[in-house]
Coordinates of C-alpha atoms and ligand atoms in Angstrom, one line a residue:
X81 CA 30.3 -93.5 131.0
X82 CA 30.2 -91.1 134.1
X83 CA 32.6 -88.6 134.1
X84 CA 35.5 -88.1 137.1
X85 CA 38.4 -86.2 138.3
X86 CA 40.1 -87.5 135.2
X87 CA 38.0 -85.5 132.5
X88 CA 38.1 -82.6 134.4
X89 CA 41.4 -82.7 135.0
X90 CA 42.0 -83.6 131.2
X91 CA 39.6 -80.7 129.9
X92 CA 42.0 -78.5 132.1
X93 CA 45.0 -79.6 130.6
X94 CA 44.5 -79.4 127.2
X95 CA 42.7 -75.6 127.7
X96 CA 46.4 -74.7 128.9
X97 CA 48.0 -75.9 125.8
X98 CA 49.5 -79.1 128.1
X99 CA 50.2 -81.9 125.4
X100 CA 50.0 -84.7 128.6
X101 CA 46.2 -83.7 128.7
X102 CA 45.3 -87.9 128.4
X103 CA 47.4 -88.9 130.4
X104 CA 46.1 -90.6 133.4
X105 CA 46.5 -89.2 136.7
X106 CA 47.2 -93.0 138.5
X107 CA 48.5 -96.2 136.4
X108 CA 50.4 -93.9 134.2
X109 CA 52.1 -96.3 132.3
X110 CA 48.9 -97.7 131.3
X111 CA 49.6 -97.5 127.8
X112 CA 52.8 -99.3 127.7
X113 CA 51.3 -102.0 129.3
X114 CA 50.4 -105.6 127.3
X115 CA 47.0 -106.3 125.6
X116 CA 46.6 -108.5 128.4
X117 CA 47.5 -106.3 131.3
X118 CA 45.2 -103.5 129.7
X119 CA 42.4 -105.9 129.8
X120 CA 42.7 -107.2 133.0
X121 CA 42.9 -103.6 134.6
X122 CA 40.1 -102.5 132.6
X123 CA 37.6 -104.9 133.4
X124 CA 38.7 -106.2 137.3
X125 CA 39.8 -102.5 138.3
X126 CA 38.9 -99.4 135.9
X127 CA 35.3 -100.6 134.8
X128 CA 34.8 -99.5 138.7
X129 CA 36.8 -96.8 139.7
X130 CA 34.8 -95.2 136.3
X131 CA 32.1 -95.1 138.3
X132 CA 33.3 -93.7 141.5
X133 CA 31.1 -90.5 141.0
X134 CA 28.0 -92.4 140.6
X135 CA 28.8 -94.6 143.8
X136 CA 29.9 -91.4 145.8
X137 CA 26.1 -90.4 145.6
X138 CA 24.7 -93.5 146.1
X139 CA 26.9 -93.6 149.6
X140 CA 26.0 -90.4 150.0
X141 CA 22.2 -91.0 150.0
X142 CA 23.3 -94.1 152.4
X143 CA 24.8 -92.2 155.1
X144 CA 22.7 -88.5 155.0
X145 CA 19.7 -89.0 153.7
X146 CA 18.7 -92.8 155.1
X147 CA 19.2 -91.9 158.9
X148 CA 17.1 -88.4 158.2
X149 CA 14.1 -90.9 156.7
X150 CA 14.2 -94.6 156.7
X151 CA 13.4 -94.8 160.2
X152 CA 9.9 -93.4 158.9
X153 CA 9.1 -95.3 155.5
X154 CA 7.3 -98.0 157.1
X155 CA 4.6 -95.6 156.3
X156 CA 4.0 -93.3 153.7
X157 CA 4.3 -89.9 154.8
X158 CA 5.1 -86.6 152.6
X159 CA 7.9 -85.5 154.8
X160 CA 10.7 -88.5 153.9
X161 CA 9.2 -89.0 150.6
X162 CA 10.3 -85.3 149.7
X163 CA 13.3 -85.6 151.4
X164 CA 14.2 -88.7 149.1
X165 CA 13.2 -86.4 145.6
X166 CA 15.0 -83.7 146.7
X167 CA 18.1 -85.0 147.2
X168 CA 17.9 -86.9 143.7
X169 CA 16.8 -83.5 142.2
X170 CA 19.8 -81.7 143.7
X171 CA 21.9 -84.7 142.4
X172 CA 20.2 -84.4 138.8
X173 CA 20.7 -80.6 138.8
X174 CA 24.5 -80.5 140.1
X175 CA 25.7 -83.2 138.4
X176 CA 24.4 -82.7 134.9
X177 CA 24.3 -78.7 135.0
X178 CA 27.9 -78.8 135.7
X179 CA 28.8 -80.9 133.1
X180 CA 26.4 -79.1 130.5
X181 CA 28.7 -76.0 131.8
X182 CA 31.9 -77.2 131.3
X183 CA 31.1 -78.6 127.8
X184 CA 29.0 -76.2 126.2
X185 CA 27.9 -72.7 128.5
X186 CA 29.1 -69.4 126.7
X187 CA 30.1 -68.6 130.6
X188 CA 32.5 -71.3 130.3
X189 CA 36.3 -70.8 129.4
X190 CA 36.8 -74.6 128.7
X191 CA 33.9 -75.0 126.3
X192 CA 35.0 -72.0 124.3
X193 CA 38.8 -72.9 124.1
X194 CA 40.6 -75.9 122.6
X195 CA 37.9 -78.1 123.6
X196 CA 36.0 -77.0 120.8
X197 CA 37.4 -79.7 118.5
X198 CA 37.3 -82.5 120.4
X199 CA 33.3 -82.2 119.5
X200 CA 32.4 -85.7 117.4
X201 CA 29.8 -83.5 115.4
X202 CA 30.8 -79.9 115.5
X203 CA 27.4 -78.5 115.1
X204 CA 26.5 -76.9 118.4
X205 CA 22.8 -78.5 119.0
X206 CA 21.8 -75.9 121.7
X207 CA 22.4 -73.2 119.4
X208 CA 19.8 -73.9 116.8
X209 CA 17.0 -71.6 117.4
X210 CA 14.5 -73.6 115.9
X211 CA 15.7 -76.6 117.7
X212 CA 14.2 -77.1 121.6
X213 CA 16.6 -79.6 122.2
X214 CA 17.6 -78.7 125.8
X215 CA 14.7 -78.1 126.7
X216 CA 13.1 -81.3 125.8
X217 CA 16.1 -83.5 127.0
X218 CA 15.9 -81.2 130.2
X219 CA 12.3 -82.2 131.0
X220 CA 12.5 -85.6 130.0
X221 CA 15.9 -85.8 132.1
X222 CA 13.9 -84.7 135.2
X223 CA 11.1 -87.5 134.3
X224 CA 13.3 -90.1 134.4
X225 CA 15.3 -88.9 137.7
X226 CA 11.7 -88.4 139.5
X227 CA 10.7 -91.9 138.4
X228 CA 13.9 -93.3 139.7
X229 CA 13.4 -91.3 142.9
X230 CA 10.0 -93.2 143.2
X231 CA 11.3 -96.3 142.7
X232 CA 13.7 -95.9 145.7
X233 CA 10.5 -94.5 148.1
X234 CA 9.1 -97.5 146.7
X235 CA 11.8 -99.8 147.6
X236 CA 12.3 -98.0 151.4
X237 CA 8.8 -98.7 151.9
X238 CA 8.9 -102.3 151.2
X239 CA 11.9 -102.6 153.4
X240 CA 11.0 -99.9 155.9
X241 CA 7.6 -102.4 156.8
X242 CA 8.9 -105.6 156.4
X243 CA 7.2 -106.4 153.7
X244 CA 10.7 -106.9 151.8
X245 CA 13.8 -108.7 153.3
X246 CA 17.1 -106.5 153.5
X247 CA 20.0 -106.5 155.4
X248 CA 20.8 -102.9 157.5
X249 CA 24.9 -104.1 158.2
X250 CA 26.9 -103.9 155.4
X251 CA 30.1 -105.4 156.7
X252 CA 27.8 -108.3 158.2
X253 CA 28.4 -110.4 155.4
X254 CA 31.8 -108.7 153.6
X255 CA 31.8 -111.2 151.0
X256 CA 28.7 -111.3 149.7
X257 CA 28.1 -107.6 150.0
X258 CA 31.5 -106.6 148.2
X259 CA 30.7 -109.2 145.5
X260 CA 27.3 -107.4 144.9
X261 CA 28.6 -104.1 144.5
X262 CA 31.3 -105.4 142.0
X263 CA 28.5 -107.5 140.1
X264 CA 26.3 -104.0 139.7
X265 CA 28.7 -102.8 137.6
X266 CA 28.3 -105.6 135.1
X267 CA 24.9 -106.6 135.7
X268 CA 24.2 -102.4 134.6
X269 CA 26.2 -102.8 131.0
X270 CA 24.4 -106.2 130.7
X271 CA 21.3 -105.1 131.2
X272 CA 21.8 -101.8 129.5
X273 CA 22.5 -104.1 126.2
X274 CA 19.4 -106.1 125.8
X275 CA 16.9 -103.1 127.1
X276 CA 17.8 -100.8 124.7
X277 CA 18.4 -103.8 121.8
X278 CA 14.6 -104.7 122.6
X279 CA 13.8 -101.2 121.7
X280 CA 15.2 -100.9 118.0
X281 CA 14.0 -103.5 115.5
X282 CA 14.5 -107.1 115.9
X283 CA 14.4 -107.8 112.3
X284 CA 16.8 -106.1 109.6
X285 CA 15.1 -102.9 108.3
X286 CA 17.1 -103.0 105.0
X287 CA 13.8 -103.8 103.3
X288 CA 12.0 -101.4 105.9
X289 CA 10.0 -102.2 108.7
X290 CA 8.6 -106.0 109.2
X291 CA 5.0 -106.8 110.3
X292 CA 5.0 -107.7 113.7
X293 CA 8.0 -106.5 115.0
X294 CA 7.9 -105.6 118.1
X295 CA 11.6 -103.9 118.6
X296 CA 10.4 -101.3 115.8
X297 CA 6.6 -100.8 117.7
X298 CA 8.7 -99.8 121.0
X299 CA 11.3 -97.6 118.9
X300 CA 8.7 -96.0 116.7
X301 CA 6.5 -95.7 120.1
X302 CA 9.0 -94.7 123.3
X303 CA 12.7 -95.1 122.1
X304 CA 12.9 -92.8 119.1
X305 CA 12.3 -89.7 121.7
X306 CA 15.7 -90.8 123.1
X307 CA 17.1 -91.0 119.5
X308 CA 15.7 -87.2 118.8
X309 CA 19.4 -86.0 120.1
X310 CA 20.9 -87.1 116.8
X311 CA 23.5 -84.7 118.2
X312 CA 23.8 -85.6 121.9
X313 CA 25.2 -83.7 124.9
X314 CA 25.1 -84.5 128.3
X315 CA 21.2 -84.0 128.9
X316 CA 20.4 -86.7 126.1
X317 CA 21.4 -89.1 127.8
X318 CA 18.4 -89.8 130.1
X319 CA 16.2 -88.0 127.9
X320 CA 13.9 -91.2 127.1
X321 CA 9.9 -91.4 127.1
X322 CA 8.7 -92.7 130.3
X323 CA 8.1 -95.9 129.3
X324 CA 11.8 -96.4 128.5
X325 CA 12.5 -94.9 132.2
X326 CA 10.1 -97.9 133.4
X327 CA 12.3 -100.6 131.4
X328 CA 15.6 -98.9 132.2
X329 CA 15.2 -98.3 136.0
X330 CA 14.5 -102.4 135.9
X331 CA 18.2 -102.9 136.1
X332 CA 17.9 -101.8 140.3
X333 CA 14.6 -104.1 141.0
X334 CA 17.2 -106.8 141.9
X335 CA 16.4 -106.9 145.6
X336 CA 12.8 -108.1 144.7
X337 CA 15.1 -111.3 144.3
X338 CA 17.2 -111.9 147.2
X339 CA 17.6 -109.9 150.2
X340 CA 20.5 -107.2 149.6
X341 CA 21.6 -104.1 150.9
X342 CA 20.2 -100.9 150.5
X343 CA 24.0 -99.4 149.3
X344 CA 23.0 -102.4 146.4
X345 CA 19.9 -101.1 145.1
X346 CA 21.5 -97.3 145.6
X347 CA 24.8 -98.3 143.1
X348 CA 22.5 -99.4 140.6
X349 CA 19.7 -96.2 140.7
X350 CA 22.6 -93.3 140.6
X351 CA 24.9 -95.7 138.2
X352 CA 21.6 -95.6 136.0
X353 CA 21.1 -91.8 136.6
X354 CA 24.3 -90.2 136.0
X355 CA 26.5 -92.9 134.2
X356 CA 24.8 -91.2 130.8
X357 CA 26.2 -87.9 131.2
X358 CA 29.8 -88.7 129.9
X359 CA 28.3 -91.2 127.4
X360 CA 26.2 -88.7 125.5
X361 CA 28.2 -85.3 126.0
X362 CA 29.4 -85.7 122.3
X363 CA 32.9 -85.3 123.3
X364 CA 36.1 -87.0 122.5
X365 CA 38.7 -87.8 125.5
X366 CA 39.3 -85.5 127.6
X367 CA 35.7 -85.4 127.8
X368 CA 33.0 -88.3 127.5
X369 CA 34.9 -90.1 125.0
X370 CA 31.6 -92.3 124.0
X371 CA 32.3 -92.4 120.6
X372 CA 31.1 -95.8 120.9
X373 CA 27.6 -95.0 121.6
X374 CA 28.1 -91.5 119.8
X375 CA 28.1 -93.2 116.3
X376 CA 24.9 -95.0 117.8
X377 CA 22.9 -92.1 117.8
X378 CA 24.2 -91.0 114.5
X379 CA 23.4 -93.9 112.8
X380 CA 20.5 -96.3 115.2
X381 CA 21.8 -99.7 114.0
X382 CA 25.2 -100.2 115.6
X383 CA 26.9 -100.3 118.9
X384 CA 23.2 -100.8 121.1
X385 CA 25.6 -101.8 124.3
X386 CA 28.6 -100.5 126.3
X387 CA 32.2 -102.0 125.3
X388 CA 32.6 -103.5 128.5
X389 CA 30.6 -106.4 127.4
X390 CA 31.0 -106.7 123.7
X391 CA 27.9 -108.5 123.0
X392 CA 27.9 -105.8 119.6
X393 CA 30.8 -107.6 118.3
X394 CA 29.6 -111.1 118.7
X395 CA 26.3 -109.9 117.2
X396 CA 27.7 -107.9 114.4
X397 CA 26.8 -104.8 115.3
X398 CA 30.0 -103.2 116.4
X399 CA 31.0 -100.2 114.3
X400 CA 34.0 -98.2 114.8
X401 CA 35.0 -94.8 115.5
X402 CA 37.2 -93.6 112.7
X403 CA 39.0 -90.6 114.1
X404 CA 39.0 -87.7 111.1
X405 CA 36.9 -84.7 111.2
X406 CA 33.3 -85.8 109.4
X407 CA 30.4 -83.8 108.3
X408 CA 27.1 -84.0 110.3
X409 CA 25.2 -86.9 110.0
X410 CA 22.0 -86.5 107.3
X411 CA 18.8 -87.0 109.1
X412 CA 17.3 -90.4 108.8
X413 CA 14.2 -91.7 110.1
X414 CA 12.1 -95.0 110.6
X415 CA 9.3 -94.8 109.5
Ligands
ZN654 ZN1 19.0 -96.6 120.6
ZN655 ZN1 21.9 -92.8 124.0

């Protein structure tokens, strides 16, 4: 879940003692609405405004940084290809440094005030000396953001020498392209669900792990480094070996398909690399409020997907959120 105006406005709130602090800033009467209306807001309007920040650097990238260097990828050449990292660095950096601030820096007035316990585990990971943990999800953060940044040289290249078919005018075909950039935002949670089930075991582990599994090879292999932040915070949530960046990053090789825009592929790369920041900060609302996929890190077999497409719940899997204050998780591994 990427985080907005919303949660920033919200974490403001309630560090001035304002009782209002959830309450939306448009649709206010959101909660009186029906089952029905809530649904039908959710998934035709909110499930994409929730992901306005993501989008905002994607069009970003579209309008600065494709004029500066597209008109050069049709050959590889250091210049535009540094260009292209260094604005997904400065996105990386900006985007998940800030958030890291507001939630946990010492500098911080909001992570120091009320906001405190609103934490889903109150154990402050960064503050464990014998812990590395930001530093780890910190490097493996930046692995996965310069992986995804090769991807889209990769992808500019393709297009840039013809050797891919694109389309350069977005409003050139208004239906098809709005219908695209609508469908990312499904085709992200949908993918999201079976990539990461693929990684944990595919067989019950009650009786420990079965021969031959493969979901337990890639867990025990590449995903259990993403499961190391038992305790996440915003930099877990791309913190993943980079072999699970490879699989993860698949969700925005769509236009090796059918011929799309670039804006396309863009939604899908910056959805993938900031959408986890909210979704692992550890936070109840005002912040990330994930406590869906918080309770998957605290306990691996439950809740592999996003709500918006409760395949958890037809599988079995869905486990909820209880809200009262709980002790810390004990450690348990798969071995
Ligand atoms: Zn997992
Ligand atoms: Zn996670």
């Amino acid at each position: 879940m990427t985080f907005g105006i919303r949660n920033i406005v919200g974490i403001h709130r309630l560090h001035h003692g304002e009782k209002n602090y959830s309450t939306p800033l448009i649709f206010k009467t959101y909660s009186q609405w029906s089952y029905w209306q809530r649904k039908a807001f959710d998934y035709l309007i909110w499930c994409h405004l929730a992901h306005v920040l993501d989008f905002s650097a994607a069009l970003l990238c579209w309008l600065w940084i494709f004029p500066m260097t597209f008109p050069d990828a049709h050959q590889w050449h250091w210049k535009w290809v540094c260009r292209v990292f260094l604005y997904n660095l400065a996105c990386e950096f900006t985007l998940y440094s800030f958030w890291h601030w507001i939630t946990y820096s010492r500098t911080s007035p909001y992570a120091q005030g009320p906001l405190k316990e609103k934490k889903y585990n109150p154990t402050n990971q960064y503050e464990q000396k014998d812990q590395n943990n930001l530093l780890r999800e910190v490097t493996y953060t930046t692995l996965g953001w310069l992986q995804s940044a090769l991807v889209q040289c990769v992808f500019m290249w393709l297009w840039a020498s013809g050797r891919l078919p694109y389309y350069n005018d977005f409003w050139s075909r208004p239906l098809f392209s709005i219908f695209i950039l609508l469908a990312v935002t499904f085709w992200r949670e949908l993918h999201f669900y079976w990539v990461h089930r693929l990684m944990h075991p595919w067989w019950s582990v009650s009786n420990g792990l079965q021969q031959g599994d493969v979901g337990a090879f890639l867990y025990r292999h590449f995903h259990s480094l993403h499961h190391r932040s038992r305790n996440p915070g915003p930099w877990a949530g791309l913190s993943m070996h980079p072999v699970e960046h490879f699989v993860y990053y698949t969700c925005a090789y769509f236009p090796l398909l059918f011929a799309c825009h670039p804006l396309h592929f863009l939604y899908a790369k910056f959805h993938a690399d900031i959408a986890p920041i909210g979704g692992h900060d550890g936070f109840d609302d005002p912040a990330g409020g994930a406590d869906f996929h918080y309770l998957h890190h605290a306990f691996f077999e439950c809740n592999y997907g996003v709500p918006l497409i409760d395949f958890d719940r037809l599988f079995g899997t869905y486990k909820e959120y209880i809200r009262k204050p709980s002790p810390a998780p004990e450690n348990k591994k798969l071995n």
